[in-house]
Amino acid sequence: MMHKFLPAIGFSKLNKESLENLIQEIILRPDYQESAIDFEGNQFVELRYMVADNVGLVLRGIYNDKDEFILDYYYPTYLGESISSNNEVDVIKQSDKECYHVMVDELRLGVNLIFHLQNMGEYLRRNTTNGKGVKRDIRLAALSLEGKVILPLYDNEKSRIKEKMNNKKRIDLVEQAREGNEEALESLTMDEIDLYQRITRRVSREDILSVVTSFFMPYGIENDKYEIMGDILDVKSVVNHLTMEELYLLVVESNDVVLEVCINKNNLYGEPTIGRRFKGTIWLQGTVDFS
């Protein structure tokens, strides 16, 4: 079965036969291999093959009694390096396959952030419980099938600093409100009313992308898919060495959360440069430091 996000890592023209050959090649000569035992005593094996810097395919399955690899599923991946958050995590096993999602209560986004766990082997080997109360470093990365580059909104550093200070103030108020501070809750309510009135006035005479600085919101019915818009902090161009398709690796800051996005150059409308904004739909993945 062809994975929907294969084009994001440079396999836009891959057919079923070529995919099967590639999977067999990865099984014979993986770049990385690890194994672990899950909490129910089942064996887990992961094979990884990289086609560019931190970009590649992951195969997950088991070895049978004849030492033959039996594929359960595969997926394209991009491994991020930037620390996106330091927070408590809740790891959730999927019911249909040996796969885990991570849920994070991210105050900066105002929603529970859910992403596909990349370092599942480390999680299983360490026999880590959910670890309530333990904050862990989280590195978020995403694959995107379509995106646009949008001109920046701010024209000076003073505006950026003011926006960040306002966001920090809001997060502090949310934390206080959760602890039962009625004054903080009242202040948040008044701020929301004031924000709604200001936005209503502006959207009647301005384009929505000049009013909204960034956003990070769920997309569709799958809980690890999002639509985001944020500032581009860094841009890197790499090539899939098998297909020679060019990819962009973007570092994006959306709602104060930094994540890395991999997208096929052919699927990105516009020229990405530092300071401009990226808007697109993403499949969110990530690693958690369980040490």
PDB file of C-alpha atoms in Angstrom:
ATOM      1  CA  MET A   1       0.000   0.000   0.000  1.00  0.00           C
ATOM      2  CA  MET A   2       1.345   3.416  -0.991  1.00  0.00           C
ATOM      3  CA  HIS A   3       1.723   5.751   1.973  1.00  0.00           C
ATOM      4  CA  LYS A   4       0.047   9.112   1.475  1.00  0.00           C
ATOM      5  CA  PHE A   5       3.079  11.090   2.675  1.00  0.00           C
ATOM      6  CA  LEU A   6       5.728   9.448   0.453  1.00  0.00           C
ATOM      7  CA  PRO A   7       5.834  12.516  -1.863  1.00  0.00           C
ATOM      8  CA  ALA A   8       6.848  14.700   1.085  1.00  0.00           C
ATOM      9  CA  ILE A   9      10.236  12.939   1.277  1.00  0.00           C
ATOM     10  CA  GLY A  10      10.832  12.817  -2.472  1.00  0.00           C
ATOM     11  CA  PHE A  11       8.946   9.732  -3.667  1.00  0.00           C
ATOM     12  CA  SER A  12       6.274  11.463  -5.731  1.00  0.00           C
ATOM     13  CA  LYS A  13       6.659   9.118  -8.712  1.00  0.00           C
ATOM     14  CA  LEU A  14       7.116   5.832  -6.878  1.00  0.00           C
ATOM     15  CA  ASN A  15       4.914   2.953  -8.097  1.00  0.00           C
ATOM     16  CA  LYS A  16       3.893  -0.184  -6.224  1.00  0.00           C
ATOM     17  CA  GLU A  17       6.567  -2.398  -7.780  1.00  0.00           C
ATOM     18  CA  SER A  18       9.348   0.099  -7.073  1.00  0.00           C
ATOM     19  CA  LEU A  19       8.123   0.462  -3.493  1.00  0.00           C
ATOM     20  CA  GLU A  20       8.211  -3.307  -2.937  1.00  0.00           C
ATOM     21  CA  ASN A  21      11.765  -3.439  -4.320  1.00  0.00           C
ATOM     22  CA  LEU A  22      12.808  -0.555  -2.068  1.00  0.00           C
ATOM     23  CA  ILE A  23      11.341  -2.253   1.005  1.00  0.00           C
ATOM     24  CA  GLN A  24      13.240  -5.457   0.200  1.00  0.00           C
ATOM     25  CA  GLU A  25      16.450  -3.439  -0.201  1.00  0.00           C
ATOM     26  CA  ILE A  26      15.896  -1.790   3.202  1.00  0.00           C
ATOM     27  CA  ILE A  27      15.306  -5.188   4.827  1.00  0.00           C
ATOM     28  CA  LEU A  28      18.621  -6.444   3.400  1.00  0.00           C
ATOM     29  CA  ARG A  29      20.678  -3.301   4.043  1.00  0.00           C
ATOM     30  CA  PRO A  30      19.115  -0.932   6.608  1.00  0.00           C
ATOM     31  CA  ASP A  31      21.020   2.133   7.801  1.00  0.00           C
ATOM     32  CA  TYR A  32      19.761   1.562  11.343  1.00  0.00           C
ATOM     33  CA  GLN A  33      18.163  -1.323  13.199  1.00  0.00           C
ATOM     34  CA  GLU A  34      16.789  -1.721  16.705  1.00  0.00           C
ATOM     35  CA  SER A  35      14.593  -4.181  18.585  1.00  0.00           C
ATOM     36  CA  ALA A  36      12.631  -4.240  21.818  1.00  0.00           C
ATOM     37  CA  ILE A  37       9.899  -6.109  23.666  1.00  0.00           C
ATOM     38  CA  ASP A  38       6.586  -4.341  24.224  1.00  0.00           C
ATOM     39  CA  PHE A  39       4.640  -4.337  27.502  1.00  0.00           C
ATOM     40  CA  GLU A  40       2.690  -7.442  26.418  1.00  0.00           C
ATOM     41  CA  GLY A  41       5.842  -9.453  25.680  1.00  0.00           C
ATOM     42  CA  ASN A  42       5.707  -9.099  21.887  1.00  0.00           C
ATOM     43  CA  GLN A  43       8.850  -8.540  19.833  1.00  0.00           C
ATOM     44  CA  PHE A  44       9.291  -5.271  17.975  1.00  0.00           C
ATOM     45  CA  VAL A  45      11.867  -4.549  15.242  1.00  0.00           C
ATOM     46  CA  GLU A  46      12.502  -1.252  13.470  1.00  0.00           C
ATOM     47  CA  LEU A  47      14.574  -0.811  10.304  1.00  0.00           C
ATOM     48  CA  ARG A  48      15.453   2.639   9.059  1.00  0.00           C
ATOM     49  CA  TYR A  49      16.837   3.828   5.717  1.00  0.00           C
ATOM     50  CA  MET A  50      17.779   7.478   5.157  1.00  0.00           C
ATOM     51  CA  VAL A  51      17.425   9.176   1.764  1.00  0.00           C
ATOM     52  CA  ALA A  52      18.638  12.625   2.922  1.00  0.00           C
ATOM     53  CA  ASP A  53      19.705  14.359   6.146  1.00  0.00           C
ATOM     54  CA  ASN A  54      17.314  13.071   8.864  1.00  0.00           C
ATOM     55  CA  VAL A  55      14.812  12.053   6.145  1.00  0.00           C
ATOM     56  CA  GLY A  56      13.946   8.471   5.348  1.00  0.00           C
ATOM     57  CA  LEU A  57      11.701   5.417   5.549  1.00  0.00           C
ATOM     58  CA  VAL A  58      10.956   3.364   8.677  1.00  0.00           C
ATOM     59  CA  LEU A  59       9.906  -0.292   8.554  1.00  0.00           C
ATOM     60  CA  ARG A  60       8.369  -1.909  11.627  1.00  0.00           C
ATOM     61  CA  GLY A  61       7.678  -5.606  12.096  1.00  0.00           C
ATOM     62  CA  ILE A  62       9.171  -8.818  13.524  1.00  0.00           C
ATOM     63  CA  TYR A  63      11.636 -11.583  12.606  1.00  0.00           C
ATOM     64  CA  ASN A  64      10.104 -15.048  12.364  1.00  0.00           C
ATOM     65  CA  ASP A  65      11.705 -18.373  13.364  1.00  0.00           C
ATOM     66  CA  LYS A  66      13.504 -18.491  10.008  1.00  0.00           C
ATOM     67  CA  ASP A  67      15.074 -15.085  10.669  1.00  0.00           C
ATOM     68  CA  GLU A  68      12.897 -13.515   7.952  1.00  0.00           C
ATOM     69  CA  PHE A  69      11.621 -10.002   8.488  1.00  0.00           C
ATOM     70  CA  ILE A  70       7.801  -9.824   8.478  1.00  0.00           C
ATOM     71  CA  LEU A  71       6.649  -6.279   7.727  1.00  0.00           C
ATOM     72  CA  ASP A  72       3.801  -4.919   9.835  1.00  0.00           C
ATOM     73  CA  TYR A  73       3.810  -1.390   8.422  1.00  0.00           C
ATOM     74  CA  TYR A  74       6.120   1.338   7.128  1.00  0.00           C
ATOM     75  CA  TYR A  75       6.044   5.120   7.090  1.00  0.00           C
ATOM     76  CA  PRO A  76       8.105   8.083   5.811  1.00  0.00           C
ATOM     77  CA  THR A  77       9.770  10.128   8.508  1.00  0.00           C
ATOM     78  CA  TYR A  78      11.742  13.277   9.246  1.00  0.00           C
ATOM     79  CA  LEU A  79      13.736  13.482  12.475  1.00  0.00           C
ATOM     80  CA  GLY A  80      13.822  16.958  13.989  1.00  0.00           C
ATOM     81  CA  GLU A  81      16.716  18.322  16.038  1.00  0.00           C
ATOM     82  CA  SER A  82      15.179  21.437  17.655  1.00  0.00           C
ATOM     83  CA  ILE A  83      13.672  21.157  21.142  1.00  0.00           C
ATOM     84  CA  SER A  84      10.041  22.212  20.720  1.00  0.00           C
ATOM     85  CA  SER A  85       8.741  21.769  24.238  1.00  0.00           C
ATOM     86  CA  ASN A  86       9.583  20.570  27.732  1.00  0.00           C
ATOM     87  CA  ASN A  87       6.427  19.082  29.130  1.00  0.00           C
ATOM     88  CA  GLU A  88       4.694  16.108  30.682  1.00  0.00           C
ATOM     89  CA  VAL A  89       3.669  13.484  28.125  1.00  0.00           C
ATOM     90  CA  ASP A  90       1.007  10.800  27.907  1.00  0.00           C
ATOM     91  CA  VAL A  91       1.962   7.868  25.619  1.00  0.00           C
ATOM     92  CA  ILE A  92      -0.983   6.053  24.056  1.00  0.00           C
ATOM     93  CA  LYS A  93      -0.830   2.718  22.198  1.00  0.00           C
ATOM     94  CA  GLN A  94      -2.878   2.470  19.018  1.00  0.00           C
ATOM     95  CA  SER A  95      -5.370  -0.388  18.886  1.00  0.00           C
ATOM     96  CA  ASP A  96      -4.859  -1.431  15.259  1.00  0.00           C
ATOM     97  CA  LYS A  97      -1.051  -1.825  15.169  1.00  0.00           C
ATOM     98  CA  GLU A  98       2.162  -1.627  17.182  1.00  0.00           C
ATOM     99  CA  CYS A  99       2.291   2.153  17.133  1.00  0.00           C
ATOM    100  CA  TYR A 100       2.200   4.873  19.771  1.00  0.00           C
ATOM    101  CA  HIS A 101       0.953   8.441  19.880  1.00  0.00           C
ATOM    102  CA  VAL A 102       2.018  11.081  22.385  1.00  0.00           C
ATOM    103  CA  MET A 103      -0.368  13.616  23.887  1.00  0.00           C
ATOM    104  CA  VAL A 104       0.930  16.843  25.403  1.00  0.00           C
ATOM    105  CA  ASP A 105      -1.053  19.543  27.168  1.00  0.00           C
ATOM    106  CA  GLU A 106       0.530  22.493  25.351  1.00  0.00           C
ATOM    107  CA  LEU A 107      -0.681  25.792  26.855  1.00  0.00           C
ATOM    108  CA  ARG A 108       0.860  27.856  24.055  1.00  0.00           C
ATOM    109  CA  LEU A 109      -1.473  26.212  21.536  1.00  0.00           C
ATOM    110  CA  GLY A 110      -4.589  26.001  23.661  1.00  0.00           C
ATOM    111  CA  VAL A 111      -5.159  22.374  22.558  1.00  0.00           C
ATOM    112  CA  ASN A 112      -3.830  18.922  23.442  1.00  0.00           C
ATOM    113  CA  LEU A 113      -0.979  18.322  21.022  1.00  0.00           C
ATOM    114  CA  ILE A 114      -0.930  14.764  19.610  1.00  0.00           C
ATOM    115  CA  PHE A 115       1.884  13.351  17.484  1.00  0.00           C
ATOM    116  CA  HIS A 116       3.272  10.052  16.167  1.00  0.00           C
ATOM    117  CA  LEU A 117       6.085   8.761  18.405  1.00  0.00           C
ATOM    118  CA  GLN A 118       9.260   8.168  16.372  1.00  0.00           C
ATOM    119  CA  ASN A 119      11.547   6.697  19.075  1.00  0.00           C
ATOM    120  CA  MET A 120       9.178   3.876  20.006  1.00  0.00           C
ATOM    121  CA  GLY A 121      12.055   1.460  20.538  1.00  0.00           C
ATOM    122  CA  GLU A 122      13.622   3.631  23.242  1.00  0.00           C
ATOM    123  CA  TYR A 123      10.242   3.953  24.954  1.00  0.00           C
ATOM    124  CA  LEU A 124       9.764   0.169  25.015  1.00  0.00           C
ATOM    125  CA  ARG A 125      13.355  -0.688  26.022  1.00  0.00           C
ATOM    126  CA  ARG A 126      13.286   1.660  28.972  1.00  0.00           C
ATOM    127  CA  ASN A 127       9.911   0.193  29.988  1.00  0.00           C
ATOM    128  CA  THR A 128       8.848   3.774  30.646  1.00  0.00           C
ATOM    129  CA  THR A 129       5.502   4.455  32.264  1.00  0.00           C
ATOM    130  CA  ASN A 130       3.600   7.569  31.319  1.00  0.00           C
ATOM    131  CA  GLY A 131       5.632   9.430  33.912  1.00  0.00           C
ATOM    132  CA  LYS A 132       3.054  11.857  35.175  1.00  0.00           C
ATOM    133  CA  GLY A 133       4.763  14.846  36.729  1.00  0.00           C
ATOM    134  CA  VAL A 134       8.012  14.333  34.781  1.00  0.00           C
ATOM    135  CA  LYS A 135       8.779  16.956  32.171  1.00  0.00           C
ATOM    136  CA  ARG A 136      10.611  15.690  29.094  1.00  0.00           C
ATOM    137  CA  ASP A 137      12.270  17.327  26.085  1.00  0.00           C
ATOM    138  CA  ILE A 138      10.161  16.977  22.944  1.00  0.00           C
ATOM    139  CA  ARG A 139      11.445  17.410  19.394  1.00  0.00           C
ATOM    140  CA  LEU A 140       8.694  17.892  16.841  1.00  0.00           C
ATOM    141  CA  ALA A 141       9.025  17.301  13.110  1.00  0.00           C
ATOM    142  CA  ALA A 142       6.417  17.112  10.387  1.00  0.00           C
ATOM    143  CA  LEU A 143       5.831  16.066   6.801  1.00  0.00           C
ATOM    144  CA  SER A 144       3.774  18.295   4.535  1.00  0.00           C
ATOM    145  CA  LEU A 145       2.137  17.545   1.192  1.00  0.00           C
ATOM    146  CA  GLU A 146       1.219  21.125   0.382  1.00  0.00           C
ATOM    147  CA  GLY A 147       2.224  24.543   1.608  1.00  0.00           C
ATOM    148  CA  LYS A 148       2.538  28.203   0.751  1.00  0.00           C
ATOM    149  CA  VAL A 149       5.092  30.857   1.559  1.00  0.00           C
ATOM    150  CA  ILE A 150       3.473  34.063   2.793  1.00  0.00           C
ATOM    151  CA  LEU A 151       5.048  37.483   3.248  1.00  0.00           C
ATOM    152  CA  PRO A 152       5.908  38.453   6.841  1.00  0.00           C
ATOM    153  CA  LEU A 153       3.421  40.433   8.900  1.00  0.00           C
ATOM    154  CA  TYR A 154       5.719  42.344  11.184  1.00  0.00           C
ATOM    155  CA  ASP A 155       7.953  45.115   9.898  1.00  0.00           C
ATOM    156  CA  ASN A 156       9.978  45.712  13.070  1.00  0.00           C
ATOM    157  CA  GLU A 157      11.445  43.768  15.994  1.00  0.00           C
ATOM    158  CA  LYS A 158       9.505  45.832  18.535  1.00  0.00           C
ATOM    159  CA  SER A 159       6.205  44.347  17.321  1.00  0.00           C
ATOM    160  CA  ARG A 160       7.562  40.812  17.615  1.00  0.00           C
ATOM    161  CA  ILE A 161       8.756  41.358  21.191  1.00  0.00           C
ATOM    162  CA  LYS A 162       5.397  42.842  22.197  1.00  0.00           C
ATOM    163  CA  GLU A 163       3.548  39.845  20.716  1.00  0.00           C
ATOM    164  CA  LYS A 164       5.763  37.369  22.601  1.00  0.00           C
ATOM    165  CA  MET A 165       5.253  39.245  25.878  1.00  0.00           C
ATOM    166  CA  ASN A 166       1.478  39.166  25.380  1.00  0.00           C
ATOM    167  CA  ASN A 167       1.584  35.423  24.711  1.00  0.00           C
ATOM    168  CA  LYS A 168       3.652  34.785  27.845  1.00  0.00           C
ATOM    169  CA  LYS A 169       1.209  36.840  29.908  1.00  0.00           C
ATOM    170  CA  ARG A 170      -1.691  34.791  28.565  1.00  0.00           C
ATOM    171  CA  ILE A 171       0.034  31.475  29.387  1.00  0.00           C
ATOM    172  CA  ASP A 172       0.711  32.665  32.957  1.00  0.00           C
ATOM    173  CA  LEU A 173      -2.951  33.613  33.346  1.00  0.00           C
ATOM    174  CA  VAL A 174      -4.099  30.217  32.034  1.00  0.00           C
ATOM    175  CA  GLU A 175      -1.875  28.424  34.561  1.00  0.00           C
ATOM    176  CA  GLN A 176      -3.244  30.592  37.383  1.00  0.00           C
ATOM    177  CA  ALA A 177      -6.830  30.017  36.247  1.00  0.00           C
ATOM    178  CA  ARG A 178      -6.263  26.249  36.285  1.00  0.00           C
ATOM    179  CA  GLU A 179      -5.146  26.547  39.899  1.00  0.00           C
ATOM    180  CA  GLY A 180      -8.439  28.236  40.775  1.00  0.00           C
ATOM    181  CA  ASN A 181      -7.489  31.919  40.577  1.00  0.00           C
ATOM    182  CA  GLU A 182     -10.785  33.655  39.799  1.00  0.00           C
ATOM    183  CA  GLU A 183      -9.123  36.988  38.987  1.00  0.00           C
ATOM    184  CA  ALA A 184      -6.967  35.289  36.337  1.00  0.00           C
ATOM    185  CA  LEU A 185     -10.055  33.606  34.866  1.00  0.00           C
ATOM    186  CA  GLU A 186     -11.903  36.927  34.744  1.00  0.00           C
ATOM    187  CA  SER A 187      -8.901  38.626  33.131  1.00  0.00           C
ATOM    188  CA  LEU A 188      -8.716  35.893  30.466  1.00  0.00           C
ATOM    189  CA  THR A 189     -12.422  36.265  29.735  1.00  0.00           C
ATOM    190  CA  MET A 190     -12.122  40.022  29.300  1.00  0.00           C
ATOM    191  CA  ASP A 191      -9.048  39.610  27.077  1.00  0.00           C
ATOM    192  CA  GLU A 192     -10.946  37.141  24.849  1.00  0.00           C
ATOM    193  CA  ILE A 193     -13.889  39.546  24.499  1.00  0.00           C
ATOM    194  CA  ASP A 194     -11.558  42.422  23.660  1.00  0.00           C
ATOM    195  CA  LEU A 195      -9.643  40.271  21.132  1.00  0.00           C
ATOM    196  CA  TYR A 196     -12.878  39.167  19.453  1.00  0.00           C
ATOM    197  CA  GLN A 197     -14.043  42.775  19.077  1.00  0.00           C
ATOM    198  CA  ARG A 198     -10.711  43.923  17.637  1.00  0.00           C
ATOM    199  CA  ILE A 199     -10.569  41.041  15.153  1.00  0.00           C
ATOM    200  CA  THR A 200     -14.174  41.648  14.075  1.00  0.00           C
ATOM    201  CA  ARG A 201     -13.369  45.280  13.297  1.00  0.00           C
ATOM    202  CA  ARG A 202     -10.171  44.469  11.392  1.00  0.00           C
ATOM    203  CA  VAL A 203     -11.411  41.593   9.215  1.00  0.00           C
ATOM    204  CA  SER A 204     -14.050  43.875   7.711  1.00  0.00           C
ATOM    205  CA  ARG A 205     -11.341  45.973   6.067  1.00  0.00           C
ATOM    206  CA  GLU A 206      -8.186  43.778   6.029  1.00  0.00           C
ATOM    207  CA  ASP A 207      -7.127  40.413   4.615  1.00  0.00           C
ATOM    208  CA  ILE A 208      -7.326  37.642   7.220  1.00  0.00           C
ATOM    209  CA  LEU A 209      -3.619  36.783   6.799  1.00  0.00           C
ATOM    210  CA  SER A 210      -2.694  40.325   7.832  1.00  0.00           C
ATOM    211  CA  VAL A 211      -4.779  39.978  10.999  1.00  0.00           C
ATOM    212  CA  VAL A 212      -3.745  36.474  12.089  1.00  0.00           C
ATOM    213  CA  THR A 213      -0.041  36.264  12.921  1.00  0.00           C
ATOM    214  CA  SER A 214       0.143  32.464  13.251  1.00  0.00           C
ATOM    215  CA  PHE A 215      -2.036  29.493  14.061  1.00  0.00           C
ATOM    216  CA  PHE A 216      -1.769  25.816  14.944  1.00  0.00           C
ATOM    217  CA  MET A 217      -5.036  23.900  14.711  1.00  0.00           C
ATOM    218  CA  PRO A 218      -6.278  20.336  14.158  1.00  0.00           C
ATOM    219  CA  TYR A 219      -6.972  19.343  10.551  1.00  0.00           C
ATOM    220  CA  GLY A 220      -9.464  16.689   9.496  1.00  0.00           C
ATOM    221  CA  ILE A 221     -10.497  13.689  11.562  1.00  0.00           C
ATOM    222  CA  GLU A 222      -7.013  12.245  12.212  1.00  0.00           C
ATOM    223  CA  ASN A 223      -5.660  13.473  15.520  1.00  0.00           C
ATOM    224  CA  ASP A 224      -2.011  13.890  14.434  1.00  0.00           C
ATOM    225  CA  LYS A 225      -2.770  16.093  11.401  1.00  0.00           C
ATOM    226  CA  TYR A 226      -2.693  19.883  11.714  1.00  0.00           C
ATOM    227  CA  GLU A 227      -2.875  23.058   9.703  1.00  0.00           C
ATOM    228  CA  ILE A 228      -0.284  25.608  10.746  1.00  0.00           C
ATOM    229  CA  MET A 229       1.051  29.018   9.884  1.00  0.00           C
ATOM    230  CA  GLY A 230       4.224  30.442  11.386  1.00  0.00           C
ATOM    231  CA  ASP A 231       7.474  32.308  10.870  1.00  0.00           C
ATOM    232  CA  ILE A 232      10.292  30.582   8.979  1.00  0.00           C
ATOM    233  CA  LEU A 233      13.393  30.608  11.204  1.00  0.00           C
ATOM    234  CA  ASP A 234      15.674  28.545   8.987  1.00  0.00           C
ATOM    235  CA  VAL A 235      15.699  26.935   5.526  1.00  0.00           C
ATOM    236  CA  LYS A 236      17.744  24.033   4.222  1.00  0.00           C
ATOM    237  CA  SER A 237      17.589  22.370   0.822  1.00  0.00           C
ATOM    238  CA  VAL A 238      18.421  18.650   0.494  1.00  0.00           C
ATOM    239  CA  VAL A 239      18.057  16.025  -2.230  1.00  0.00           C
ATOM    240  CA  ASN A 240      16.572  12.523  -2.013  1.00  0.00           C
ATOM    241  CA  HIS A 241      19.596  10.561  -3.255  1.00  0.00           C
ATOM    242  CA  LEU A 242      17.402   7.823  -4.760  1.00  0.00           C
ATOM    243  CA  THR A 243      15.004   9.976  -6.786  1.00  0.00           C
ATOM    244  CA  MET A 244      17.004  13.240  -6.965  1.00  0.00           C
ATOM    245  CA  GLU A 245      13.876  15.170  -5.949  1.00  0.00           C
ATOM    246  CA  GLU A 246      14.648  18.349  -3.999  1.00  0.00           C
ATOM    247  CA  LEU A 247      13.231  18.842  -0.519  1.00  0.00           C
ATOM    248  CA  TYR A 248      12.973  21.840   1.778  1.00  0.00           C
ATOM    249  CA  LEU A 249      13.657  21.409   5.499  1.00  0.00           C
ATOM    250  CA  LEU A 250      12.082  24.347   7.309  1.00  0.00           C
ATOM    251  CA  VAL A 251      12.323  25.419  10.934  1.00  0.00           C
ATOM    252  CA  VAL A 252       8.990  27.076  11.694  1.00  0.00           C
ATOM    253  CA  GLU A 253       7.756  28.916  14.786  1.00  0.00           C
ATOM    254  CA  SER A 254       3.981  28.700  15.155  1.00  0.00           C
ATOM    255  CA  ASN A 255       2.267  30.083  18.279  1.00  0.00           C
ATOM    256  CA  ASP A 256       5.690  30.154  20.001  1.00  0.00           C
ATOM    257  CA  VAL A 257       6.191  26.419  19.306  1.00  0.00           C
ATOM    258  CA  VAL A 258       9.234  25.581  17.153  1.00  0.00           C
ATOM    259  CA  LEU A 259       8.987  22.572  14.848  1.00  0.00           C
ATOM    260  CA  GLU A 260      10.731  21.330  11.710  1.00  0.00           C
ATOM    261  CA  VAL A 261       8.868  20.665   8.470  1.00  0.00           C
ATOM    262  CA  CYS A 262       9.944  18.582   5.461  1.00  0.00           C
ATOM    263  CA  ILE A 263       8.196  19.316   2.170  1.00  0.00           C
ATOM    264  CA  ASN A 264       8.850  18.468  -1.461  1.00  0.00           C
ATOM    265  CA  LYS A 265      10.012  21.553  -3.354  1.00  0.00           C
ATOM    266  CA  ASN A 266       7.376  20.885  -6.024  1.00  0.00           C
ATOM    267  CA  ASN A 267       4.619  21.028  -3.402  1.00  0.00           C
ATOM    268  CA  LEU A 268       5.624  24.360  -1.880  1.00  0.00           C
ATOM    269  CA  TYR A 269       4.227  27.479  -3.523  1.00  0.00           C
ATOM    270  CA  GLY A 270       6.667  30.367  -3.185  1.00  0.00           C
ATOM    271  CA  GLU A 271      10.308  30.829  -2.245  1.00  0.00           C
ATOM    272  CA  PRO A 272      11.018  30.087   1.444  1.00  0.00           C
ATOM    273  CA  THR A 273      13.375  32.523   3.126  1.00  0.00           C
ATOM    274  CA  ILE A 274      14.032  33.394   6.749  1.00  0.00           C
ATOM    275  CA  GLY A 275      11.477  35.916   7.982  1.00  0.00           C
ATOM    276  CA  ARG A 276       8.663  34.869   5.674  1.00  0.00           C
ATOM    277  CA  ARG A 277       5.802  32.654   6.854  1.00  0.00           C
ATOM    278  CA  PHE A 278       4.902  29.060   6.054  1.00  0.00           C
ATOM    279  CA  LYS A 279       1.263  27.970   5.812  1.00  0.00           C
ATOM    280  CA  GLY A 280       0.356  24.349   5.213  1.00  0.00           C
ATOM    281  CA  THR A 281      -1.086  21.052   6.403  1.00  0.00           C
ATOM    282  CA  ILE A 282       1.222  18.671   8.262  1.00  0.00           C
ATOM    283  CA  TRP A 283       1.491  15.162   9.697  1.00  0.00           C
ATOM    284  CA  LEU A 284       3.104  15.692  13.095  1.00  0.00           C
ATOM    285  CA  GLN A 285       5.782  13.311  14.365  1.00  0.00           C
ATOM    286  CA  GLY A 286       8.263  13.647  17.184  1.00  0.00           C
ATOM    287  CA  THR A 287      10.717  12.154  19.644  1.00  0.00           C
ATOM    288  CA  VAL A 288      10.583  12.295  23.437  1.00  0.00           C
ATOM    289  CA  ASP A 289      13.648  12.159  25.684  1.00  0.00           C
ATOM    290  CA  PHE A 290      12.854   9.212  27.987  1.00  0.00           C
ATOM    291  CA  SER A 291      16.260   9.203  29.708  1.00  0.00           C
TER     292      SER A 291
END
